[in-house]
Coordinates of C-alpha atoms in Angstrom, one line a residue:
Chain A
M216 CA -22.0 -1.1 6.5
M217 CA -21.7 -3.7 9.2
Q218 CA -22.6 -7.2 8.5
E219 CA -21.4 -10.6 9.6
T220 CA -20.4 -13.0 6.9
A221 CA -20.2 -16.6 7.7
S222 CA -16.7 -17.8 7.0
P223 CA -16.9 -21.4 5.7
K224 CA -14.3 -23.8 6.7
K225 CA -13.4 -24.5 3.1
A226 CA -13.9 -21.8 0.5
G227 CA -16.2 -23.8 -1.6
H228 CA -18.5 -22.0 -4.0
R229 CA -19.8 -25.2 -5.6
H230 CA -23.1 -24.9 -3.7
Q231 CA -23.5 -21.4 -5.4
Y232 CA -23.1 -23.0 -8.8
A233 CA -25.8 -25.5 -7.9
I234 CA -28.1 -22.8 -6.7
F235 CA -27.5 -20.8 -9.9
A236 CA -28.3 -23.8 -12.1
G237 CA -31.5 -24.3 -10.1
M238 CA -32.4 -20.6 -10.5
V239 CA -31.9 -20.7 -14.2
A240 CA -34.0 -23.9 -14.5
L241 CA -36.7 -22.2 -12.4
F242 CA -36.7 -19.1 -14.6
L243 CA -36.9 -21.2 -17.7
V244 CA -40.1 -22.8 -16.5
L245 CA -41.8 -20.0 -14.6
P246 CA -43.2 -18.0 -17.6
F247 CA -45.5 -20.9 -18.4
V248 CA -47.0 -20.7 -14.9
I249 CA -46.8 -17.0 -13.9
Y250 CA -47.6 -13.9 -15.9
P251 CA -44.5 -13.2 -17.9
I252 CA -44.7 -9.4 -17.7
F253 CA -44.6 -9.6 -13.9
L254 CA -41.5 -11.9 -14.2
M255 CA -39.8 -9.5 -16.6
Q256 CA -40.5 -6.5 -14.3
A257 CA -39.1 -8.5 -11.4
L258 CA -36.0 -9.6 -13.4
C259 CA -35.3 -6.0 -14.4
F260 CA -35.5 -4.9 -10.8
A261 CA -33.5 -7.9 -9.7
L262 CA -30.7 -6.8 -12.0
F263 CA -31.0 -3.3 -10.6
A264 CA -30.8 -4.6 -7.1
C265 CA -27.8 -6.8 -7.9
A266 CA -26.0 -3.8 -9.4
F267 CA -26.9 -1.8 -6.3
N268 CA -25.7 -4.6 -4.1
L269 CA -22.3 -4.5 -5.8
L270 CA -22.0 -1.0 -4.3
I271 CA -23.6 -1.3 -0.9
G272 CA -23.0 -5.0 -0.1
Y273 CA -19.5 -5.5 -1.4
T274 CA -18.0 -2.0 -1.4
G275 CA -19.9 -0.6 1.5
L276 CA -21.0 2.5 -0.2
V277 CA -24.7 3.5 0.4
S278 CA -26.0 5.5 -2.5
F279 CA -29.4 7.0 -2.0
G280 CA -29.7 8.2 -5.6
H281 CA -29.4 5.1 -7.7
A282 CA -32.7 5.8 -9.3
M283 CA -31.0 8.3 -11.5
F284 CA -29.2 5.6 -13.3
L285 CA -32.3 3.5 -13.8
G286 CA -34.3 6.5 -14.9
V287 CA -31.7 8.1 -17.2
A288 CA -31.1 4.8 -18.9
G289 CA -34.9 4.4 -19.3
Y290 CA -35.2 7.8 -21.0
T291 CA -32.1 7.1 -23.2
S292 CA -33.3 3.7 -24.3
A293 CA -36.9 5.0 -24.9
H294 CA -35.6 8.0 -26.9
A295 CA -33.2 5.9 -28.9
A296 CA -35.8 3.3 -29.8
K297 CA -38.6 5.7 -30.5
V298 CA -37.0 8.9 -31.9
W299 CA -33.8 7.6 -33.4
G300 CA -35.3 4.3 -34.4
L301 CA -32.5 2.2 -33.1
P302 CA -33.0 -1.5 -32.7
P303 CA -33.4 -2.6 -29.1
E304 CA -29.9 -4.0 -28.6
L305 CA -28.4 -0.7 -29.6
A306 CA -31.0 1.3 -27.6
I307 CA -30.1 -0.7 -24.5
L308 CA -26.4 -0.3 -25.1
A309 CA -26.8 3.4 -25.5
A310 CA -28.7 3.4 -22.2
M311 CA -25.9 1.6 -20.5
A312 CA -23.3 4.0 -21.9
M313 CA -25.3 6.9 -20.7
S314 CA -25.7 5.5 -17.2
A315 CA -22.0 4.7 -17.1
A316 CA -21.1 8.2 -18.1
L317 CA -23.4 9.7 -15.5
G318 CA -22.0 7.2 -13.0
L319 CA -18.5 8.5 -13.8
V320 CA -19.5 12.1 -13.2
V321 CA -21.4 11.5 -10.0
G322 CA -18.7 9.1 -8.8
L323 CA -16.0 11.7 -9.3
L324 CA -18.1 14.2 -7.2
A325 CA -19.1 11.8 -4.5
I326 CA -16.4 9.2 -4.0
R327 CA -14.2 11.2 -1.8
R328 CA -16.9 11.6 0.8
Q329 CA -17.7 9.0 3.5
G330 CA -20.8 7.4 4.8
I331 CA -23.6 9.8 5.3
Y332 CA -22.1 12.5 3.1
F333 CA -21.8 10.1 0.2
A334 CA -25.5 9.1 0.7
M335 CA -26.6 12.7 0.8
I336 CA -24.6 13.9 -2.2
T337 CA -25.9 11.0 -4.3
L338 CA -29.4 11.9 -3.1
A339 CA -29.0 15.5 -4.0
L340 CA -27.5 14.8 -7.5
A341 CA -30.4 12.3 -8.1
Q342 CA -32.8 15.1 -7.2
M343 CA -31.1 17.4 -9.7
I344 CA -31.6 14.7 -12.4
F345 CA -35.2 14.4 -11.3
F346 CA -35.9 18.0 -11.7
F347 CA -34.1 18.1 -15.0
S348 CA -36.2 15.2 -16.2
L349 CA -39.3 16.9 -15.1
Q350 CA -38.5 20.0 -17.1
A351 CA -36.6 18.8 -20.2
K352 CA -38.7 18.6 -23.3
F353 CA -37.4 15.2 -24.6
T354 CA -38.4 13.4 -21.5
G355 CA -42.1 14.3 -21.8
G356 CA -42.3 15.6 -18.2
E357 CA -45.2 14.1 -16.3
D358 CA -46.3 11.9 -19.3
G359 CA -42.9 10.4 -19.9
I360 CA -41.9 8.8 -23.2
Q361 CA -44.7 6.5 -24.2
S362 CA -45.3 3.9 -27.0
V363 CA -41.6 2.9 -27.2
P364 CA -41.4 0.3 -29.9
R365 CA -40.2 -3.1 -28.9
G366 CA -38.5 -3.7 -32.2
V367 CA -36.7 -6.7 -33.5
M368 CA -33.5 -7.7 -31.8
F369 CA -30.4 -8.6 -33.8
G370 CA -32.8 -8.6 -36.8
I371 CA -34.3 -12.0 -35.9
L372 CA -35.9 -11.9 -32.5
D373 CA -39.3 -10.1 -32.6
L374 CA -39.8 -8.6 -29.2
Q375 CA -43.5 -8.0 -29.7
D376 CA -43.9 -11.7 -28.8
T377 CA -44.1 -11.9 -25.0
M378 CA -42.3 -15.2 -24.6
T379 CA -39.4 -14.2 -26.9
L380 CA -39.1 -10.9 -25.0
Y381 CA -39.1 -12.9 -21.7
F382 CA -36.2 -15.1 -22.7
V383 CA -34.2 -12.0 -24.0
V384 CA -34.8 -10.3 -20.7
L385 CA -33.8 -13.4 -18.9
A386 CA -30.6 -13.6 -21.0
I387 CA -29.8 -10.0 -20.2
F388 CA -30.4 -10.5 -16.5
L389 CA -28.2 -13.6 -16.4
A390 CA -25.4 -11.9 -18.3
G391 CA -25.5 -9.0 -15.8
F392 CA -25.7 -11.3 -12.8
L393 CA -22.8 -13.4 -14.0
L394 CA -20.7 -10.3 -14.7
I395 CA -21.4 -9.2 -11.1
Y396 CA -20.6 -12.6 -9.8
R397 CA -17.3 -12.7 -11.7
V398 CA -16.4 -9.2 -10.5
V399 CA -17.1 -10.0 -6.8
H400 CA -15.2 -13.3 -6.9
S401 CA -12.1 -11.9 -8.3
P402 CA -9.0 -10.1 -6.9
F403 CA -10.8 -6.8 -7.7
G404 CA -13.8 -8.0 -5.7
Q405 CA -11.6 -9.0 -2.8
V406 CA -10.1 -5.5 -2.6
L407 CA -13.6 -4.0 -2.6
K408 CA -14.5 -6.2 0.3
A409 CA -11.3 -5.1 2.0
I410 CA -12.3 -1.5 1.5
R411 CA -15.7 -2.2 2.9
E412 CA -14.4 -3.9 6.0
N413 CA -11.6 -1.4 6.8
E414 CA -10.8 1.3 4.4
P415 CA -7.8 2.9 6.2
R416 CA -6.1 -0.5 6.3
A417 CA -6.7 -1.0 2.6
V418 CA -5.1 2.4 2.1
S419 CA -2.2 1.5 4.2
L420 CA -1.7 -1.6 2.2
G421 CA -1.1 0.6 -0.8
Y422 CA -4.4 0.2 -2.7
N423 CA -5.7 3.3 -4.5
V424 CA -9.0 3.1 -2.7
H425 CA -10.6 6.0 -4.6
Q426 CA -10.0 4.3 -7.9
Y427 CA -11.4 1.0 -6.8
K428 CA -14.5 2.7 -5.4
L429 CA -15.0 4.8 -8.6
I430 CA -14.7 1.7 -10.8
A431 CA -17.2 -0.1 -8.6
F432 CA -19.5 2.9 -8.8
V433 CA -19.4 3.2 -12.6
L434 CA -19.9 -0.6 -12.9
S435 CA -22.9 -0.4 -10.6
A436 CA -24.2 2.5 -12.6
A437 CA -23.7 0.8 -15.9
L438 CA -25.5 -2.3 -14.8
S439 CA -28.4 -0.3 -13.3
G440 CA -28.5 1.3 -16.8
L441 CA -28.8 -2.1 -18.4
A442 CA -31.7 -2.8 -16.1
G443 CA -33.3 0.6 -16.8
G444 CA -32.8 0.4 -20.5
T445 CA -34.3 -3.1 -20.7
K446 CA -37.2 -2.1 -18.6
A447 CA -38.1 0.8 -20.9
I448 CA -38.2 -1.6 -23.8
V449 CA -40.3 -4.2 -22.0
F450 CA -42.9 -1.7 -20.7
Q451 CA -42.6 0.6 -23.7
L452 CA -42.5 3.5 -21.3
A453 CA -40.0 5.7 -19.6
S454 CA -41.4 7.9 -16.8
L455 CA -40.7 10.1 -13.9
T456 CA -41.3 7.3 -11.4
D457 CA -37.9 5.8 -12.3
V458 CA -36.0 9.0 -11.4
H459 CA -37.9 9.8 -8.2
W460 CA -36.2 9.4 -4.9
T461 CA -38.7 6.8 -3.8
M462 CA -37.3 4.5 -6.4
S463 CA -33.9 4.9 -4.8
G464 CA -35.5 3.9 -1.5
E465 CA -37.1 0.9 -3.1
V466 CA -33.9 -0.5 -4.4
V467 CA -32.3 -0.1 -0.9
L468 CA -35.4 -2.0 0.4
M469 CA -35.0 -4.8 -2.1
T470 CA -31.3 -5.2 -1.3
L471 CA -31.8 -4.9 2.4
L472 CA -34.7 -7.4 2.5
G473 CA -32.9 -9.9 0.3
G474 CA -29.6 -9.6 2.1
L475 CA -26.7 -7.1 1.8
G476 CA -23.6 -8.6 0.4
T477 CA -25.1 -11.9 -0.6
V478 CA -25.1 -13.3 -4.1
F479 CA -28.7 -14.2 -4.5
G480 CA -30.2 -11.8 -1.9
P481 CA -31.1 -8.9 -4.2
I482 CA -32.9 -11.3 -6.6
V483 CA -35.1 -12.6 -3.8
G484 CA -35.6 -9.1 -2.4
A485 CA -36.6 -7.7 -5.8
F486 CA -39.1 -10.5 -6.4
V487 CA -40.7 -10.1 -3.0
V488 CA -41.0 -6.3 -3.2
I489 CA -42.4 -6.4 -6.8
A490 CA -44.8 -9.1 -5.8
M491 CA -45.9 -7.1 -2.8
Q492 CA -46.4 -4.0 -5.0
N493 CA -48.4 -5.9 -7.6
Y494 CA -50.6 -7.8 -5.2
L495 CA -51.2 -4.9 -2.9
A496 CA -51.7 -2.4 -5.7
Q497 CA -55.5 -2.4 -5.3
L498 CA -55.1 -1.3 -1.7
G499 CA -53.4 2.0 -2.7
S500 CA -51.4 3.5 0.1
W501 CA -51.0 0.1 1.8
V502 CA -48.1 -0.6 -0.5
T503 CA -46.2 2.3 1.0
I504 CA -47.2 1.3 4.5
A505 CA -46.2 -2.3 3.9
Q506 CA -42.8 -1.3 2.5
G507 CA -42.2 1.0 5.4
V508 CA -43.0 -1.7 7.9
V509 CA -40.7 -4.2 6.1
F510 CA -37.9 -1.5 6.3
V511 CA -38.4 -1.0 10.0
V512 CA -38.6 -4.7 10.7
C513 CA -35.6 -5.5 8.6
V514 CA -33.4 -2.8 10.2
L515 CA -34.4 -3.7 13.8
A516 CA -34.5 -7.5 13.6
F517 CA -33.6 -8.8 10.3
R518 CA -30.5 -7.0 9.2
R519 CA -29.0 -9.9 7.3
G520 CA -32.1 -10.2 5.1
I521 CA -33.8 -13.3 3.8
V522 CA -30.9 -14.8 2.0
G523 CA -28.4 -13.6 4.6
E524 CA -30.3 -15.4 7.4
L525 CA -30.7 -18.5 5.3
G526 CA -27.0 -18.5 4.6
R527 CA -26.2 -18.1 8.2
F528 CA -28.6 -21.0 9.1
L529 CA -26.9 -23.2 6.5
K530 CA -23.5 -21.9 7.4
K531 CA -22.6 -21.3 3.8
P532 CA -22.2 -18.0 2.0
L533 CA -25.2 -17.3 -0.3
Chain B
M169 CA -44.6 50.3 -11.1
I170 CA -41.1 50.8 -10.0
E171 CA -38.5 48.6 -11.8
L172 CA -35.4 47.2 -10.2
L173 CA -33.0 45.2 -12.3
G174 CA -35.7 44.7 -14.9
I175 CA -38.2 43.2 -12.4
S176 CA -40.9 45.1 -10.7
T177 CA -40.3 45.7 -7.0
Q178 CA -43.6 44.0 -6.3
A179 CA -42.4 40.8 -7.9
L180 CA -38.9 41.0 -6.5
F181 CA -39.9 41.7 -2.9
G182 CA -42.9 39.4 -3.2
Q183 CA -40.6 36.5 -4.1
L184 CA -38.0 37.6 -1.5
L185 CA -40.8 37.3 1.1
I186 CA -41.8 33.9 -0.1
G187 CA -38.1 33.0 -0.1
L188 CA -37.8 34.2 3.5
I189 CA -40.9 32.2 4.5
N190 CA -39.6 29.0 2.8
G191 CA -36.3 29.8 4.5
S192 CA -37.9 30.0 7.9
F193 CA -39.3 26.5 7.4
Y194 CA -36.0 25.2 6.1
A195 CA -34.3 26.7 9.1
M196 CA -36.7 25.3 11.7
L197 CA -36.6 21.8 10.1
S198 CA -32.9 21.7 9.6
L199 CA -32.4 23.0 13.2
G200 CA -34.4 20.0 14.4
L201 CA -32.4 17.7 12.2
A202 CA -29.1 19.2 13.2
V203 CA -29.9 18.8 16.9
I204 CA -30.9 15.2 16.4
F205 CA -27.9 14.4 14.3
G206 CA -25.6 16.2 16.6
L207 CA -26.6 14.2 19.6
L208 CA -28.0 10.9 18.3
N209 CA -26.0 10.6 15.1
I210 CA -29.2 9.7 13.4
I211 CA -30.3 11.2 10.1
N212 CA -34.0 11.6 10.9
F213 CA -35.6 10.9 7.6
C214 CA -39.0 11.0 9.2
H215 CA -38.6 14.6 10.1
G216 CA -40.8 15.7 7.2
A217 CA -43.5 13.2 8.2
L218 CA -43.4 14.5 11.8
Y219 CA -43.7 18.1 10.5
M220 CA -46.8 16.8 8.6
I221 CA -48.2 15.2 11.7
G222 CA -47.8 18.5 13.5
A223 CA -49.9 20.3 10.9
F224 CA -52.5 17.5 11.0
V225 CA -52.7 17.6 14.8
A226 CA -53.5 21.3 14.5
W227 CA -56.1 20.6 11.8
L228 CA -57.7 17.7 13.7
A229 CA -57.7 19.7 16.9
L230 CA -59.6 22.5 15.2
Q231 CA -62.0 20.1 13.4
H232 CA -62.9 17.8 16.3
L233 CA -61.9 19.6 19.5
G234 CA -62.4 23.2 18.6
I235 CA -58.9 24.0 19.6
G236 CA -57.7 27.0 17.7
Y237 CA -54.4 28.1 16.3
W238 CA -52.8 29.6 19.4
P239 CA -53.3 26.6 21.7
A240 CA -52.4 24.3 18.8
L241 CA -48.9 26.0 18.7
I242 CA -48.4 24.4 22.1
V243 CA -50.5 21.3 21.9
A244 CA -49.1 20.0 18.6
P245 CA -45.4 20.1 19.5
I246 CA -46.2 18.4 22.9
V247 CA -48.2 15.6 21.3
V248 CA -45.8 15.0 18.4
G249 CA -42.8 15.4 20.7
A250 CA -44.2 12.7 23.0
F251 CA -44.8 10.5 19.9
G252 CA -41.2 11.1 18.9
M253 CA -40.0 10.1 22.3
V254 CA -41.9 6.8 22.1
L255 CA -40.3 6.2 18.8
E256 CA -36.9 6.8 20.2
R257 CA -37.4 4.6 23.2
T258 CA -38.8 1.7 21.3
M259 CA -36.9 1.7 18.0
L260 CA -34.1 4.1 17.6
R261 CA -32.4 3.2 20.8
H262 CA -31.3 -0.2 19.4
L263 CA -29.4 1.4 16.6
Y264 CA -26.9 3.5 18.3
K265 CA -24.2 0.9 18.3
L266 CA -24.6 0.3 14.6
D267 CA -23.5 2.2 11.6
H268 CA -25.6 5.4 11.4
L269 CA -26.9 4.5 8.0
Y270 CA -29.2 2.0 9.7
G271 CA -30.8 4.9 11.5
L272 CA -31.4 6.6 8.1
L273 CA -33.0 3.4 6.8
L274 CA -35.2 2.9 9.9
T275 CA -36.4 6.5 9.9
F276 CA -37.0 6.2 6.1
G277 CA -39.2 3.2 6.8
L278 CA -41.0 5.1 9.5
A279 CA -41.6 8.0 7.2
L280 CA -43.1 5.7 4.6
V281 CA -45.4 4.1 7.2
I282 CA -46.5 7.5 8.6
E283 CA -47.2 9.0 5.2
G284 CA -48.9 5.9 4.0
V285 CA -51.3 5.9 7.0
F286 CA -52.1 9.6 6.6
R287 CA -52.5 9.3 2.9
N288 CA -54.9 6.4 3.5
E289 CA -57.0 8.4 5.9
F290 CA -57.0 11.8 4.4
G291 CA -56.2 11.4 0.7
S292 CA -53.4 13.3 -1.1
S293 CA -55.1 16.6 -1.7
G294 CA -54.7 19.3 0.8
L295 CA -57.1 20.3 3.6
P296 CA -57.6 23.9 4.3
Y297 CA -56.6 25.6 7.6
G298 CA -57.6 29.2 8.1
I299 CA -55.3 32.0 9.1
P300 CA -56.1 33.0 12.7
P301 CA -58.2 36.2 12.7
T302 CA -55.8 38.2 14.7
L303 CA -53.1 37.7 12.1
S304 CA -55.1 38.2 8.9
G305 CA -54.7 41.2 6.7
G306 CA -51.5 42.9 6.0
Q307 CA -49.5 46.1 5.8
N308 CA -48.9 48.1 2.7
L309 CA -45.2 49.0 2.8
G310 CA -45.2 51.0 -0.4
F311 CA -42.8 48.8 -2.3
M312 CA -44.7 45.7 -1.4
F313 CA -47.7 44.3 0.5
L314 CA -46.7 42.4 3.6
P315 CA -49.3 39.9 4.9
N316 CA -49.4 39.9 8.7
Y317 CA -49.3 36.1 9.0
R318 CA -46.2 35.8 6.9
A319 CA -44.4 38.4 8.9
W320 CA -45.4 36.4 12.1
V321 CA -44.0 33.2 10.6
I322 CA -40.7 34.8 9.9
V323 CA -40.5 36.4 13.4
A324 CA -41.7 33.2 15.2
S325 CA -39.3 30.9 13.4
L326 CA -36.4 33.3 14.0
G327 CA -37.3 33.5 17.6
V328 CA -37.6 29.8 18.1
C329 CA -34.3 29.1 16.3
L330 CA -32.5 31.7 18.3
A331 CA -34.0 30.4 21.5
T332 CA -33.0 26.9 20.7
W333 CA -29.5 28.0 19.8
Y334 CA -29.2 29.9 23.0
V335 CA -30.3 26.9 25.1
I336 CA -27.9 24.6 23.4
E337 CA -24.9 26.8 23.2
R338 CA -25.2 29.0 26.3
T339 CA -27.0 27.1 29.1
K340 CA -25.9 24.4 31.4
L341 CA -28.3 21.9 30.0
G342 CA -27.0 22.6 26.5
A343 CA -23.5 22.1 27.8
Y344 CA -24.5 18.7 29.1
L345 CA -26.0 17.9 25.7
R346 CA -22.9 19.0 23.8
A347 CA -20.7 17.0 26.2
A348 CA -22.8 14.0 25.7
T349 CA -22.3 14.3 22.0
E350 CA -18.6 14.2 22.4
N351 CA -18.3 11.5 25.0
P352 CA -21.5 9.9 26.3
V353 CA -19.8 7.4 28.5
L354 CA -17.7 9.9 30.4
V355 CA -20.7 12.2 30.8
Q356 CA -22.7 9.3 32.2
A357 CA -19.9 8.5 34.5
F358 CA -20.4 12.0 36.0
G359 CA -23.9 11.0 36.9
I360 CA -25.9 12.6 34.1
N361 CA -28.7 10.4 32.8
V362 CA -27.5 10.4 29.2
P363 CA -30.2 8.0 27.7
R364 CA -32.9 10.2 29.2
M365 CA -31.3 13.2 27.7
I366 CA -31.1 11.6 24.4
T367 CA -34.8 10.8 24.5
L368 CA -35.6 14.3 25.5
T369 CA -33.4 15.7 22.7
Y370 CA -35.1 13.6 20.1
G371 CA -38.4 14.8 21.5
L372 CA -37.3 18.4 21.2
G373 CA -36.1 18.0 17.6
V374 CA -39.5 16.4 16.8
A375 CA -41.4 19.1 18.6
L376 CA -39.6 21.8 16.6
A377 CA -40.7 20.0 13.4
A378 CA -44.3 19.8 14.7
L379 CA -44.2 23.5 15.5
A380 CA -43.1 24.3 12.0
G381 CA -46.0 22.2 10.8
V382 CA -48.5 24.2 12.8
L383 CA -46.9 27.5 11.5
A384 CA -47.1 26.0 8.0
A385 CA -50.7 24.9 8.2
P386 CA -52.4 28.2 7.2
I387 CA -49.8 28.9 4.4
Y388 CA -49.4 25.6 2.7
Q389 CA -52.3 23.1 2.5
V390 CA -52.4 20.5 5.2
S391 CA -51.6 17.4 3.1
P392 CA -50.0 14.1 3.8
L393 CA -47.4 14.9 1.1
M394 CA -46.2 18.2 2.6
G395 CA -43.4 16.6 4.4
S396 CA -41.9 14.5 1.7
N397 CA -41.8 17.5 -0.7
L398 CA -39.7 19.4 1.9
I399 CA -37.5 16.8 3.4
I400 CA -35.0 16.4 0.6
V401 CA -34.4 20.1 0.4
V402 CA -34.0 20.3 4.2
F403 CA -31.3 17.6 4.0
A404 CA -29.5 19.6 1.4
V405 CA -29.7 22.6 3.8
V406 CA -28.3 20.6 6.7
V407 CA -25.5 19.3 4.6
I408 CA -24.6 22.7 3.3
G409 CA -24.8 24.2 6.8
G410 CA -22.8 21.5 8.4
M411 CA -24.4 18.4 9.9
G412 CA -23.8 19.1 13.6
S413 CA -23.9 22.9 13.6
I414 CA -27.0 24.6 15.0
L415 CA -26.2 28.1 14.0
G416 CA -25.1 26.8 10.6
S417 CA -28.4 25.2 9.8
V418 CA -30.4 28.3 10.8
I419 CA -28.3 30.7 8.8
T420 CA -28.1 28.4 5.8
G421 CA -31.9 27.7 6.0
F422 CA -32.8 31.4 5.7
A423 CA -30.0 32.1 3.2
L424 CA -31.0 29.3 0.9
G425 CA -34.7 30.2 1.1
V426 CA -33.8 33.7 -0.1
V427 CA -31.5 32.3 -2.8
E428 CA -34.2 30.0 -4.0
G429 CA -36.7 33.0 -4.1
L430 CA -34.2 35.1 -6.1
T431 CA -33.6 32.3 -8.5
K432 CA -37.3 32.0 -9.1
V433 CA -37.4 35.7 -10.1
F434 CA -34.4 35.7 -12.4
Y435 CA -34.1 32.2 -13.7
P436 CA -37.2 30.1 -12.8
E437 CA -36.1 26.9 -14.5
A438 CA -33.3 26.4 -12.1
S439 CA -35.2 27.2 -8.9
S440 CA -35.8 23.7 -7.9
T441 CA -32.2 22.6 -8.4
V442 CA -30.3 25.6 -7.3
I443 CA -30.1 24.3 -3.7
F444 CA -28.7 21.0 -4.8
I445 CA -26.2 22.7 -7.1
I446 CA -25.0 24.8 -4.2
M447 CA -24.8 21.6 -2.1
A448 CA -22.6 19.9 -4.7
I449 CA -20.3 22.9 -4.8
V450 CA -20.1 23.2 -1.0
L451 CA -19.3 19.5 -0.6
L452 CA -16.5 19.8 -3.1
I453 CA -14.9 22.8 -1.5
R454 CA -15.7 22.3 2.1
P455 CA -16.8 18.8 2.8
T456 CA -18.0 19.3 6.3
G457 CA -20.3 22.1 5.3
L458 CA -20.0 25.8 5.7
F459 CA -20.2 25.9 9.5
G460 CA -19.5 22.3 10.4
R461 CA -16.7 20.8 12.3
A462 CA -15.0 17.5 11.2
H463 CA -17.1 14.7 12.8

């Protein structure tokens, strides 16, 4: 996708470390001021959006079916915790593995296609997963998997306690975020950006572009799975909403609003969208209308997103 | 009851009929999408929402203005087509220079807005729209019972699809349209008003969707969700048929409707996914679709 990235005169990322430190400090303090469950929901979606950004912002691949990774992970984690009785850390790892495997299969089918076709095939495969989830017995259909036990993590952290759970979720989010940051700011990440900017040139330089795209896709799927698996444990529920195509649209919205290809953009985008959903919830359909309006405004006038515009204003990459 | 392949002919042909009907809507909607994509390079995600508006215009016209079914077949496409042209002029126009995925995102946002507004006004349950008296009743064909209205839908959509195909592929206006797809700048240099043609094309595609909506109103309930249920399947149809191919979308639409109907008879569990499975297979074997050309 087209975007302009401000190229700083010196390639300094120190300001990003400062912002990161500030962000961590903020998240350590916030649960004492704001309802922790809302924060946990926002953190899970922030991780989901960061994982999606890895694909759309840095590799230039628009997947319109990312909900399938979130949803499948949710079902796996819920099933593992409830039916197999696994402790939460293993349930979440199982969820990640499942999403990564699904990502590999979908990636192998979709990677060779460009642009619109890639988006369409991911959408179609996500729909297949949706209908499968609707009909399969273990997913509970319309009811979903409910009463998922929170369990005790590593044998010592009782996740029934909201604050403990919050810090565990925060830790998971930061781990995922740091992994993405490390991937993006690495030679591998540079090749991804090269592919995004000019794929034929990357091919002519000798890079096995399909392999890079596939790895990015599986990574994005796995981290979406991490988000989905964690979310199922937090809310003790895995449901059809997480595999529906509107969820795929929401993560696109979060990333677009926050800023495609920025480091902190998806986090901001996720928080704004989740806040909007929660505070407009009483107004019913207005949430959908508001999301639609935000989409339209972003595409027409605000393509760089909140953090993107901020970064451009400050002339530093954010 | 006569049995054919273990299923009664009533059930088999009944489902085939439903499949043909679904196929007619798939064909009409994917035709509109293919026309819009062919010329504007925009994936019109709000096509389903516009189809829904078409049905609502017919319903509202009946409720508040006493305009019946037959005039609605003309009024709704004109009203919604005009609305579409306004959308194109004000919003879509700015996106042509960009990556066409932005068009997808914009129309996705528009679809959300439109559906949200209608859902707010009318709720999510369906509103009834009666079959026009001249088309009610049916014929007993011996092996099945054929309702008149359903037969009309199939005939009408076939007619409209073929008429559109004829205009685009065999007339001078259609030639200008196809030329503008290939090289808009050169065509404009010849003195043809390309931006106006683009606006009119979008309007035409949207009008087709609205017409499908009016045809659908007596069969499916008029509900704000009728578009979103359909749009993803229609995308799959367009991709299978080939994104820019008019005839491809029409043939694929009908064919897939029939395939879906047959799957419902023989293996119901797969009926909602069979189209996507076919799409995945087609994309692996023939990436540009069954009838598409490399874009």
